[in-house]
Amino acid sequence: MAATVILKSGHRLYTVSKSVGYKGRRGGICPNQHDDVLLVQYLLREKFKDRGDPPLGPTLQVDGVFGPQTHYAILFFLWWLAEHGARREIITGTIEPISASSRIDIDHPLLHLSGLKDLTTTPGVPPALQRALKTNTINSTESVSGNALPKVR
């Protein structure tokens, strides 16, 4: 299930529980769980809501179903990150989970999507996603320095 990660600094990130994409980092097929896909779709749509061109912005459907449009949106976003300084190795077409015990890499795609308000109380967030984020909270021992992510309220 999609989850909220609370860092020791008080910053809030959002993560998927399983890989979202066609192939995971170990080469297997991604489970593409409904609420994980909802989270990725919602975050991508919000990140690029001011862009009018597909696959991002208002045209990206937030329905929890992984398909070609979501796949292309993930690829575009990862390419966009690489163009803005992230390592090119991240262009895998897959969004991987953030673990509570692992170091959070500055190039992790979810880190760049999570700088949003509290999604559990934000209007317009799909109710199924809000329930998943309220139910699943991970308290991490890690922090991310130098990021303007919102404090938990």
Tab-separated table of C-alpha atoms in Angstrom:
chain	number	residue	atom	x	y	z
A	1	MET	CA	0.000	0.000	0.000
A	2	ALA	CA	1.050	3.587	-0.561
A	3	ALA	CA	2.497	5.096	2.611
A	4	THR	CA	3.573	8.325	4.272
A	5	VAL	CA	7.219	8.383	5.395
A	6	ILE	CA	7.973	10.714	8.295
A	7	LEU	CA	11.682	11.545	8.469
A	8	LYS	CA	13.394	12.334	11.769
A	9	SER	CA	13.609	15.950	10.596
A	10	GLY	CA	9.806	16.055	10.433
A	11	HIS	CA	9.718	16.144	6.647
A	12	ARG	CA	7.031	14.123	4.895
A	13	LEU	CA	7.590	11.896	1.866
A	14	TYR	CA	5.257	9.511	0.119
A	15	THR	CA	6.214	6.078	-1.084
A	16	VAL	CA	4.855	3.048	-2.837
A	17	SER	CA	4.982	-0.361	-1.163
A	18	LYS	CA	5.870	-2.221	-4.364
A	19	SER	CA	7.397	-1.177	-7.673
A	20	VAL	CA	5.236	0.711	-10.168
A	21	GLY	CA	6.152	0.175	-13.823
A	22	TYR	CA	6.614	-2.702	-16.244
A	23	LYS	CA	9.742	-4.264	-14.709
A	24	GLY	CA	11.123	-3.889	-11.198
A	25	ARG	CA	14.757	-3.465	-10.241
A	26	ARG	CA	15.188	-7.227	-9.973
A	27	GLY	CA	13.778	-7.781	-13.449
A	28	GLY	CA	10.415	-9.163	-12.358
A	29	ILE	CA	7.072	-7.770	-13.371
A	30	CYS	CA	5.905	-4.950	-11.101
A	31	PRO	CA	2.828	-5.672	-8.986
A	32	ASN	CA	1.351	-2.210	-9.748
A	33	GLN	CA	-0.908	-2.242	-6.708
A	34	HIS	CA	-3.923	0.035	-7.108
A	35	ASP	CA	-3.092	2.578	-4.376
A	36	ASP	CA	0.619	2.621	-5.345
A	37	VAL	CA	-0.334	3.477	-8.931
A	38	LEU	CA	-2.827	6.082	-7.650
A	39	LEU	CA	-0.033	7.732	-5.649
A	40	VAL	CA	2.385	7.847	-8.588
A	41	GLN	CA	-0.297	9.132	-10.968
A	42	TYR	CA	-1.481	11.797	-8.529
A	43	LEU	CA	2.043	13.012	-7.712
A	44	LEU	CA	3.022	13.146	-11.394
A	45	ARG	CA	-0.135	15.035	-12.295
A	46	GLU	CA	0.438	17.545	-9.476
A	47	LYS	CA	4.120	17.981	-10.298
A	48	PHE	CA	3.336	18.874	-13.908
A	49	LYS	CA	-0.184	20.317	-13.582
A	50	ASP	CA	0.845	23.546	-15.275
A	51	ARG	CA	2.061	21.721	-18.388
A	52	GLY	CA	-0.594	21.290	-21.030
A	53	ASP	CA	1.138	18.606	-23.032
A	54	PRO	CA	0.488	14.897	-22.556
A	55	PRO	CA	1.335	12.663	-20.794
A	56	LEU	CA	1.587	14.970	-17.817
A	57	GLY	CA	-0.583	17.587	-16.281
A	58	PRO	CA	-4.359	17.480	-16.304
A	59	THR	CA	-4.508	14.809	-19.017
A	60	LEU	CA	-2.904	12.114	-16.819
A	61	GLN	CA	-5.733	9.965	-15.480
A	62	VAL	CA	-5.571	9.198	-11.742
A	63	ASP	CA	-7.433	5.903	-11.778
A	64	GLY	CA	-4.991	3.453	-10.159
A	65	VAL	CA	-4.566	1.476	-13.378
A	66	PHE	CA	-1.036	1.186	-14.758
A	67	GLY	CA	-1.056	1.463	-18.538
A	68	PRO	CA	0.830	3.091	-21.415
A	69	GLN	CA	-0.025	6.669	-20.389
A	70	THR	CA	1.243	6.143	-16.834
A	71	HIS	CA	4.335	4.347	-18.128
A	72	TYR	CA	5.144	7.193	-20.504
A	73	ALA	CA	4.553	9.758	-17.745
A	74	ILE	CA	7.020	7.900	-15.475
A	75	LEU	CA	9.602	7.736	-18.278
A	76	PHE	CA	9.158	11.432	-19.027
A	77	PHE	CA	9.527	12.358	-15.365
A	78	LEU	CA	12.673	10.242	-14.932
A	79	TRP	CA	14.142	11.775	-18.099
A	80	TRP	CA	13.227	15.237	-16.741
A	81	LEU	CA	15.064	14.450	-13.476
A	82	ALA	CA	18.146	13.329	-15.401
A	83	GLU	CA	18.049	16.537	-17.448
A	84	HIS	CA	18.031	18.461	-14.161
A	85	GLY	CA	21.081	16.741	-12.694
A	86	ALA	CA	20.039	13.286	-11.490
A	87	ARG	CA	22.060	10.251	-12.520
A	88	ARG	CA	21.014	8.801	-15.883
A	89	GLU	CA	20.799	5.321	-14.309
A	90	ILE	CA	17.480	6.306	-12.750
A	91	ILE	CA	15.735	6.241	-16.145
A	92	THR	CA	14.331	2.762	-15.682
A	93	GLY	CA	10.640	3.387	-16.282
A	94	THR	CA	9.930	2.193	-12.747
A	95	ILE	CA	9.200	3.948	-9.454
A	96	GLU	CA	10.686	1.959	-6.562
A	97	PRO	CA	9.702	2.161	-2.876
A	98	ILE	CA	11.542	4.237	-0.283
A	99	SER	CA	12.562	1.968	2.580
A	100	ALA	CA	12.451	3.123	6.211
A	101	SER	CA	15.873	1.649	6.914
A	102	SER	CA	17.763	2.456	3.719
A	103	ARG	CA	19.537	5.708	2.941
A	104	ILE	CA	17.318	7.960	0.846
A	105	ASP	CA	19.239	8.800	-2.298
A	106	ILE	CA	18.932	12.405	-3.421
A	107	ASP	CA	18.160	11.094	-6.921
A	108	HIS	CA	15.218	8.966	-5.728
A	109	PRO	CA	12.243	9.951	-7.910
A	110	LEU	CA	9.724	9.919	-5.045
A	111	LEU	CA	11.834	12.465	-3.187
A	112	HIS	CA	11.300	14.923	-6.032
A	113	LEU	CA	7.567	14.254	-6.159
A	114	SER	CA	6.870	14.411	-2.428
A	115	GLY	CA	7.325	18.121	-1.771
A	116	LEU	CA	3.581	18.605	-1.449
A	117	LYS	CA	1.105	19.320	1.305
A	118	ASP	CA	-0.428	16.652	3.494
A	119	LEU	CA	-2.237	14.467	0.973
A	120	THR	CA	-4.427	12.872	3.649
A	121	THR	CA	-6.330	16.158	4.010
A	122	THR	CA	-5.928	17.696	0.544
A	123	PRO	CA	-9.154	18.100	-1.474
A	124	GLY	CA	-9.084	16.331	-4.819
A	125	VAL	CA	-6.892	13.422	-3.679
A	126	PRO	CA	-8.678	10.130	-4.444
A	127	PRO	CA	-10.331	8.820	-1.238
A	128	ALA	CA	-8.707	5.384	-1.645
A	129	LEU	CA	-5.287	7.044	-1.703
A	130	GLN	CA	-6.085	9.201	1.342
A	131	ARG	CA	-7.168	6.093	3.295
A	132	ALA	CA	-3.963	4.238	2.357
A	133	LEU	CA	-1.737	7.184	3.358
A	134	LYS	CA	-3.564	7.622	6.692
A	135	THR	CA	-3.347	3.912	7.459
A	136	ASN	CA	0.301	3.411	6.497
A	137	THR	CA	2.823	5.688	8.165
A	138	ILE	CA	6.512	4.828	8.335
A	139	ASN	CA	8.736	6.615	10.849
A	140	SER	CA	12.200	6.749	9.327
A	141	THR	CA	15.520	7.317	11.065
A	142	GLU	CA	16.805	9.082	7.953
A	143	SER	CA	16.622	12.737	7.044
A	144	VAL	CA	17.174	14.597	3.825
A	145	SER	CA	19.238	17.727	4.237
A	146	GLY	CA	18.896	20.762	2.050
A	147	ASN	CA	15.376	19.965	0.831
A	148	ALA	CA	12.384	22.256	1.072
A	149	LEU	CA	9.950	19.491	1.897
A	150	PRO	CA	7.032	20.471	4.146
A	151	LYS	CA	7.111	19.897	7.898
A	152	VAL	CA	4.536	17.505	9.278
A	153	ARG	CA	1.654	19.473	10.777
